[in-house]
Coordinates of C-alpha atoms in Angstrom, one line a residue:
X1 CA 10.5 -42.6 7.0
X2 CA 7.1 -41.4 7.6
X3 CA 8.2 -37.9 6.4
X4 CA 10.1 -38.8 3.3
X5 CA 6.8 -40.7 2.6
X6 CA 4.8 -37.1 2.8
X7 CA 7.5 -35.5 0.8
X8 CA 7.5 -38.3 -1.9
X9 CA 3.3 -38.2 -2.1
X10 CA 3.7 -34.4 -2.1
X11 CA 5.8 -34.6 -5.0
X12 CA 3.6 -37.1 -6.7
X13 CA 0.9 -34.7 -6.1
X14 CA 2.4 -31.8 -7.6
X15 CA 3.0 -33.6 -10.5
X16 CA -0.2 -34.7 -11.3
X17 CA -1.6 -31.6 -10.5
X18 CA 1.3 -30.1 -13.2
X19 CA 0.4 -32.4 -15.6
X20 CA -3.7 -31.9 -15.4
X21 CA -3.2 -28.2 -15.6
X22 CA -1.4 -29.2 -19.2
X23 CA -4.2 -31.1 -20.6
X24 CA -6.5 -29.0 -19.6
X25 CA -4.9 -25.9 -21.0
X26 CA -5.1 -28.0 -24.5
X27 CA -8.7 -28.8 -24.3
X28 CA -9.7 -25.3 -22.9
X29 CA -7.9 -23.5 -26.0
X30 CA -9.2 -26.0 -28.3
X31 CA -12.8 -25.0 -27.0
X32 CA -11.7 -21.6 -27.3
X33 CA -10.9 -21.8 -31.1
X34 CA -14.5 -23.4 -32.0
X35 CA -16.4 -21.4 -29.4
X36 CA -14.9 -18.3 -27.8
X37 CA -12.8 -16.6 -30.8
X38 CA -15.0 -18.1 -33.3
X39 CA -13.2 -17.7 -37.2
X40 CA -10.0 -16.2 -35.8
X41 CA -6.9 -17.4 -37.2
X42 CA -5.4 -20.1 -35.1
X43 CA -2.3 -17.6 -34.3
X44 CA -4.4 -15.2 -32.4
X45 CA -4.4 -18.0 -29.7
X46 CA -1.3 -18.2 -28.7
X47 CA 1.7 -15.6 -27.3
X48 CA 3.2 -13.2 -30.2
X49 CA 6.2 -11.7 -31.0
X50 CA 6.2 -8.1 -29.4
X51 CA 8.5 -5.1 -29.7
X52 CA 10.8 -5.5 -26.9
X53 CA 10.3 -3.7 -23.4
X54 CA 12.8 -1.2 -22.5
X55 CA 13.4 -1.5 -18.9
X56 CA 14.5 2.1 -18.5
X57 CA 11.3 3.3 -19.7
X58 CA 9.1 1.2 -17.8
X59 CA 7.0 4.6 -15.9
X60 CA 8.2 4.6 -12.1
X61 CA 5.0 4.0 -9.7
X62 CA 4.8 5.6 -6.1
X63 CA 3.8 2.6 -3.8
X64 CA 3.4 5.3 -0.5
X65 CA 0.7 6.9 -2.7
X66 CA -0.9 3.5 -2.8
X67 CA -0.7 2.0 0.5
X68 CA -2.4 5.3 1.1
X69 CA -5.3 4.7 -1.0
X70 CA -6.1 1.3 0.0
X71 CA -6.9 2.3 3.6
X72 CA -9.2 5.6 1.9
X73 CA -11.5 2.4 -0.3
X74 CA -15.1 2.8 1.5
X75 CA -16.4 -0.7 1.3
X76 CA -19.8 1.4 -0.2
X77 CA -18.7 1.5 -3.1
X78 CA -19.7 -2.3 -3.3
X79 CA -23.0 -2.3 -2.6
X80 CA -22.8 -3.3 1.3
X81 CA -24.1 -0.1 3.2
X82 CA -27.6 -0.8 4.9
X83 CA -30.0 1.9 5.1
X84 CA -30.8 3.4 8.9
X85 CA -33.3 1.1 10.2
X86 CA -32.0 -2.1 8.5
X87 CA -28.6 -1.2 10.1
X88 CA -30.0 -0.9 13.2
X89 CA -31.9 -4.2 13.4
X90 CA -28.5 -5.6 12.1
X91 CA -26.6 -3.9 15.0
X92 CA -29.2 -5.2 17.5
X93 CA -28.6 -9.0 16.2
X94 CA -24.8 -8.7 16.1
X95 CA -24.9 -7.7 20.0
X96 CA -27.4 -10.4 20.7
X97 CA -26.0 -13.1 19.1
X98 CA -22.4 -12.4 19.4
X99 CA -22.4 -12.7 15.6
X100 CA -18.3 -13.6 13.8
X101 CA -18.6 -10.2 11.3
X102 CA -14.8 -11.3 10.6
X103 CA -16.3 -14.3 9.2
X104 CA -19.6 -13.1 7.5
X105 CA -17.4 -10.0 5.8
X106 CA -15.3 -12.7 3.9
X107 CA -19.2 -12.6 1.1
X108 CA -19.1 -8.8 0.5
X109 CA -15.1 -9.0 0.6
X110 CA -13.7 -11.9 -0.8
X111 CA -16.5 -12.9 -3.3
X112 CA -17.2 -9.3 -4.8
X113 CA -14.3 -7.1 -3.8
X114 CA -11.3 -9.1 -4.7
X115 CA -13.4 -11.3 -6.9
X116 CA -13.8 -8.4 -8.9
X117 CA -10.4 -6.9 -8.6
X118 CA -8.6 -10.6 -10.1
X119 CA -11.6 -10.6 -12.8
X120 CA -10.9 -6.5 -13.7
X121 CA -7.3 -7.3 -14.5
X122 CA -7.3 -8.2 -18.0
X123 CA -11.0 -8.5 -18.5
X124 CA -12.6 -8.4 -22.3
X125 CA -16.0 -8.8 -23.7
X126 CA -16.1 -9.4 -27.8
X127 CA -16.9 -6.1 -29.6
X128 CA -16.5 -3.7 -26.5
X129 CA -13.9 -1.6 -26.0
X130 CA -11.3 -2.9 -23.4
X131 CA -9.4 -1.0 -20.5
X132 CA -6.1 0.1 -20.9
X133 CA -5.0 -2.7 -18.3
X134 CA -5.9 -5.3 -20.5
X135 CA -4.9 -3.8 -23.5
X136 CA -1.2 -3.8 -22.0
X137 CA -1.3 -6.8 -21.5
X138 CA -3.0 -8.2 -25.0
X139 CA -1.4 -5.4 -26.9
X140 CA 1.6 -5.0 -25.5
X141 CA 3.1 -7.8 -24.1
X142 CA 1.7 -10.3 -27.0
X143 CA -0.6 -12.7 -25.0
X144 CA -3.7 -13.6 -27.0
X145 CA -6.9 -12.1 -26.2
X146 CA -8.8 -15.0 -25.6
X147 CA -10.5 -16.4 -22.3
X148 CA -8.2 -18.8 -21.3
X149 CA -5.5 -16.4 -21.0
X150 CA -7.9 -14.2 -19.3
X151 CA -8.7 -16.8 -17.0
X152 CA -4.4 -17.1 -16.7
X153 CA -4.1 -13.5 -15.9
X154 CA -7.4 -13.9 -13.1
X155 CA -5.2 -17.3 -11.8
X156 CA -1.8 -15.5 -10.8
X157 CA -4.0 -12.5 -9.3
X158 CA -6.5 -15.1 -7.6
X159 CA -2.5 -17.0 -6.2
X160 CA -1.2 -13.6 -4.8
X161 CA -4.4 -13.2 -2.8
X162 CA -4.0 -16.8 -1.5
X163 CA -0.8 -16.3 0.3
X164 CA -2.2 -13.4 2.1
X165 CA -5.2 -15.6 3.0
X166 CA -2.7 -18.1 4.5
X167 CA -1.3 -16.0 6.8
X168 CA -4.4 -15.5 8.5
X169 CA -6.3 -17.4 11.2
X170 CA -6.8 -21.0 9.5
X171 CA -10.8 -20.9 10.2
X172 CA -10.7 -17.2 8.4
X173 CA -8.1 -18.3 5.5
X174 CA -10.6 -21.2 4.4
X175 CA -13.6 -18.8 4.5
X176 CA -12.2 -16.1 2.5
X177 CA -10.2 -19.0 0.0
X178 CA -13.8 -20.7 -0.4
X179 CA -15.5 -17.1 -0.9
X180 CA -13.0 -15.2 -3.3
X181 CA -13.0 -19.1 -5.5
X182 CA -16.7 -19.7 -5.6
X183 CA -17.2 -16.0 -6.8
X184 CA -15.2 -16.3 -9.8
X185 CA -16.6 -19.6 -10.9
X186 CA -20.4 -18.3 -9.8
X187 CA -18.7 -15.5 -12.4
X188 CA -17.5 -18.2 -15.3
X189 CA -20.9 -20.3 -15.0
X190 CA -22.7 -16.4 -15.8
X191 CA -19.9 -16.1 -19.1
X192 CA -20.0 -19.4 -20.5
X193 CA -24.2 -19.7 -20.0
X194 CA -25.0 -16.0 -20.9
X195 CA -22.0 -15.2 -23.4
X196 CA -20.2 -17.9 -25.0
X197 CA -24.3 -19.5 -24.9
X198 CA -22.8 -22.6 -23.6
X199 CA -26.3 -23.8 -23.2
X200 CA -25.9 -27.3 -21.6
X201 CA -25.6 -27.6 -18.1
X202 CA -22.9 -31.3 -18.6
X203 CA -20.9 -29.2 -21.0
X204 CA -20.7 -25.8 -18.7
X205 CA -19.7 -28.1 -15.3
X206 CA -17.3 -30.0 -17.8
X207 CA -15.6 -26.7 -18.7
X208 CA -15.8 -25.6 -15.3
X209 CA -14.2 -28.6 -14.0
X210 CA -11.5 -27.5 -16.7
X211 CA -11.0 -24.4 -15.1
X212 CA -10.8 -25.6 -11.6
X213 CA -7.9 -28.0 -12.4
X214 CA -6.3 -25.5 -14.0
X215 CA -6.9 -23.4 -11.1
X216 CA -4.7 -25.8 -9.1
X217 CA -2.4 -26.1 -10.9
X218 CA -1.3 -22.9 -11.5
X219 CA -1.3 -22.3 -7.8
X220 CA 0.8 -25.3 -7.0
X221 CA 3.6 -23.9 -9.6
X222 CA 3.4 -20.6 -8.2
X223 CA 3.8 -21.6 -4.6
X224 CA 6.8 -23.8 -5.9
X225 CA 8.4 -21.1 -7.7
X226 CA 7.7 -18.5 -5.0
X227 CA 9.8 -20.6 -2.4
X228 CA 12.7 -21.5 -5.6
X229 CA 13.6 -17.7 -5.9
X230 CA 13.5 -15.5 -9.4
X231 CA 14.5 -17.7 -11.9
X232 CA 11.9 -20.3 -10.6
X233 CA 9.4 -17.7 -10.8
X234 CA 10.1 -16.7 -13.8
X235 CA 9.7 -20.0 -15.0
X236 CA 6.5 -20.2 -13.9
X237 CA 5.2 -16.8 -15.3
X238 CA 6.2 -18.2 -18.7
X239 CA 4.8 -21.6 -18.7
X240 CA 1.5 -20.3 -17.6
X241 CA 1.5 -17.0 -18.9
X242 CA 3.3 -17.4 -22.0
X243 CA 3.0 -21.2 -22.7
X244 CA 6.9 -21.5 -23.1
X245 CA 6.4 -19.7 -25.9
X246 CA 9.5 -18.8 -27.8
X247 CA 8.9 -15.4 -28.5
X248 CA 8.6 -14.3 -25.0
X249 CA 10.4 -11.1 -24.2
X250 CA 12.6 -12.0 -21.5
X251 CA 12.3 -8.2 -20.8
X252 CA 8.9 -8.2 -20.2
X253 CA 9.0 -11.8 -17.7
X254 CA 11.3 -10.2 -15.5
X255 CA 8.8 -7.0 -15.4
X256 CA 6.2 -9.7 -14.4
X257 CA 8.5 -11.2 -11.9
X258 CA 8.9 -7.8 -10.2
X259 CA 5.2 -6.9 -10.0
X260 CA 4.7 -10.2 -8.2
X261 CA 7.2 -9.4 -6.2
X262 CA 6.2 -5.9 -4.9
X263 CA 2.0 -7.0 -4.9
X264 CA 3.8 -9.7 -2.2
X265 CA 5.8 -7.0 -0.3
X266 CA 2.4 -4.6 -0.1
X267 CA 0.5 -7.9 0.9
X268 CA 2.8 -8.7 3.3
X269 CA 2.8 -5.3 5.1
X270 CA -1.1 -5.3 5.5
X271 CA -2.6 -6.5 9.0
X272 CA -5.5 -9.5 8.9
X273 CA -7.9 -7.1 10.3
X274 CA -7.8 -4.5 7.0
X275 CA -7.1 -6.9 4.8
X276 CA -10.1 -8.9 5.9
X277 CA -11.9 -6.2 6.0
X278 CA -11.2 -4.9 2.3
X279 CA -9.0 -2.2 2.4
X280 CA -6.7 -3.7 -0.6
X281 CA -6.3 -3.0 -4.2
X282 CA -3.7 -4.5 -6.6
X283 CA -0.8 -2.4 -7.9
X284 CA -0.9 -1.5 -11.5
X285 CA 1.5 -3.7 -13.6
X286 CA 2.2 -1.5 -15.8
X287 CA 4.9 0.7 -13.3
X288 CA 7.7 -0.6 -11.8
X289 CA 8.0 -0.2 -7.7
X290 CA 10.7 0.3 -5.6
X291 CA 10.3 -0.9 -1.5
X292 CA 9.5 1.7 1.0
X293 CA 12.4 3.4 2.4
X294 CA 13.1 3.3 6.2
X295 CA 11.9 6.6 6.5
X296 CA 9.3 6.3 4.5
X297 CA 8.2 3.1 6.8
X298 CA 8.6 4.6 10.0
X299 CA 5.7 7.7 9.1
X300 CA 3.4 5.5 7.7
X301 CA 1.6 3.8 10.7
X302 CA 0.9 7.1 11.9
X303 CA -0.3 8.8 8.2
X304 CA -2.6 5.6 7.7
X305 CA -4.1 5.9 10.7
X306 CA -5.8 9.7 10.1
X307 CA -6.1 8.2 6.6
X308 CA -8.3 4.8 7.7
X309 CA -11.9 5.2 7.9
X310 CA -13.1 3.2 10.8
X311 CA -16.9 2.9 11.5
X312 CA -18.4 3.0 15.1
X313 CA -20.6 0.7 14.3
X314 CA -20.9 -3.2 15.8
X315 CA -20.5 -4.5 12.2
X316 CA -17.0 -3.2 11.9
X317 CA -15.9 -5.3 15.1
X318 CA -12.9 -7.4 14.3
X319 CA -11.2 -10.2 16.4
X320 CA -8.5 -9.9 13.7
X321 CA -4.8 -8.9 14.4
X322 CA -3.9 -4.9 13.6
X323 CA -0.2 -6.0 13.5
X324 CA 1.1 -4.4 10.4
X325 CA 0.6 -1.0 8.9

C-alpha cells in the first residue's frame, strides 16, 4: 500500500510539474513577443517548416577523437590557475585543514565550465553574429531564435549533465546540481537586468521563477522518456523542443534522439573523478556517432592515460572513483 501510495503521489507530481512547465512556456513566449523579439512577426516565435534532413548526409563525427580531447581541456582556460605564491598558501591550507577540493571544484566546474558549455549551445545576442551551432539549430532545423527556445536548448543540455551528476556520490551530485543550476540563473538574472532591461527586481524573480518551473519540468519529461525508450524520447524532444509543432521533421527528431543518446553513452563512460574535475565537453550535434568499437575500447584506457594532464599539486586530490575510462 504504502508503495502504490509513493507511486500514485509520484504520478501526481509529475503531472503538475508537466502541466506548470505548459503555462509557463505560454507566459514566457508571450513576454518574449512584447519584450525579447520586440516588432517580430508573431511566426518568428514558433517552430517552422524546414527543408527536410537527409539522414545519409548527416557528416559522420569521430567520438575516439573526442573522448580524446576532453581529457587534453586544461581547467586554465577558465580562469582558475593561481599564481606561485597564492598556490602555495592554498596548498599549505589544503594540507592543514584536510580541505574536500572534490567539493570546492564543483564553483570553477559546475557553475562556469558546464554552465558555460549548456549556455554556448545555441546562444544568441540581438544584432551580433551567432555561432554556427546555433545557427543549425535556428536556421536549420526551424526552431525560433528567441530566448525561450534558447533557454529549451540550455534545459536538455543542463538534463544530460544531471544524469551524470546522479551517478555520483549523493553529497557531490547535490553540490555540483546546486552549482551548474545557480550559474545559469546567476547568468538569466545578468540577461534579463542588463539586456532585455528588465529593470524591476518583482518582474525579473517573476520571470525567473518562470524559468525554474520550466526547468523542472523539462527534466521530469526527460527522465520519463529516457527510461520509456526512443519513441518516448522522441516525444519529449518534440514537445519541448518543437512545441508539438506540426511541421517538425521527423528526420531531424530522430537526429536529436541519437545525439542524446551518444552525449549519454560518452557520459556514461567517464569516471566521477574526471568528470568532477572537468574534463568534459559536449559532442557537436550536428554529426552523427557511432559507439566505440571493442577494439577501439580496449586501447583507450591506456591512450587517455598519456593523454590526461594530471597536476602534482594538493588541489588536484580527489576522493572520487577513477572507474571508467
Amino acid at each position: 500500500m504504502l508503495r502504490t501510495s509513493r507511486i500514485w503521489q509520484a504520478a501526481r507530481f509529475y503531472s503538475s510539474a508537466a502541466e506548470t512547465a505548459a503555462k509557463t512556456a505560454t507566459k514566457i513566449k508571450r513576454h518574449e513577443k512584447h519584450t525579447v523579439v520586440d516588432t517580430k512577426e508573431e511566426e518568428n516565435l514558433v517552430p517552422r517548416a524546414v527543408a527536410p534532413l537527409d539522414a545519409s548526409k548527416i557528416p559522420q563525427g569521430n567520438m575516439l577523437a573526442h573522448i580524446l580531447q576532453q581529457y587534453k581541456m586544461d581547467l586554465g582556460e577558465h580562469d582558475v590557475q593561481l599564481s606561485g605564491w597564492k598556490k602555495y598558501v592554498g596548498e599549505r591550507l589544503i594540507k592543514t585543514f584536510n580541505l574536500d577540493m572534490d567539493r570546492i571544484r564543483s564553483g570553477p566546474v559546475a557553475a562556469v565550465l558546464y554552465r558555460d558549455q549548456c549556455k554556448m549551445q545555441a546562444y544568441f545576442e540581438k544584432g551580433k553574429p551567432i555561432s554556427p551551432l546555433a545557427d543549425w539549430y535556428y536556421n536549420r532545423l526551424g526552431m525560433p531564435q528567441t530566448y525561450f527556445q534558447w533557454f529549451q536548448i540550455t534545459s536538455l543540455h543542463i538534463w544530460m549533465l544531471y544524469v551524470r551528476m546522479r551517478r555520483m556520490p549523493r553529497k557531490y551530485c547535490r553540490e555540483y546540481q546546486t552549482k551548474l543550476v545557480n550559474g545559469i540563473f546567476e547568468d538569466i538574472d545578468y540577461t534579463l537586468r542588463e539586456v532585455i532591461r528588465v529593470n524591476s527586481d518583482r518582474t525579473a524573480n517573476n520571470h525567473k521563477k518562470q524559468f525554474s518551473e520550466q526547468l523542472r519540468g523539462s527534466v521530469f519529461s526527460y527522465d520519463e522518456a529516457m527510461l520509456g525508450g526512443d519513441t518516448v524520447l522522441a516525444g519529449a524532444i518534440w514537445r519541448n523542443l518543437f512545441e508539438q509543432s506540426d511541421v517538425a521533421d521527423p528526420t531531424i527528431i530522430e537526429h536529436i534522439v541519437q545525439y542524446v543518446r551518444a552525449q549519454l553513452y560518452v557520459l556514461d563512460m567517464i569516471s566521477d573523478r574526471d568528470f568532477a574535475a572537468g574534463r568534459f565537453q559536449f559532442l557537436d550535434p550536428r554529426y552523427r556517432y557511432e559507439p566505440l568499437s571493442a577494439a577501439q575500447y580496449a586501447a583507450l584506457d591506456e591512450m587517455i592515460e598519456s593523454a590526461r594532464r594530471e597536476s602534482k599539486n594538493l588541489a588536484a586530490r580527489s576522493q572520487l572513483s577513477r572507474e571508467g575510462l
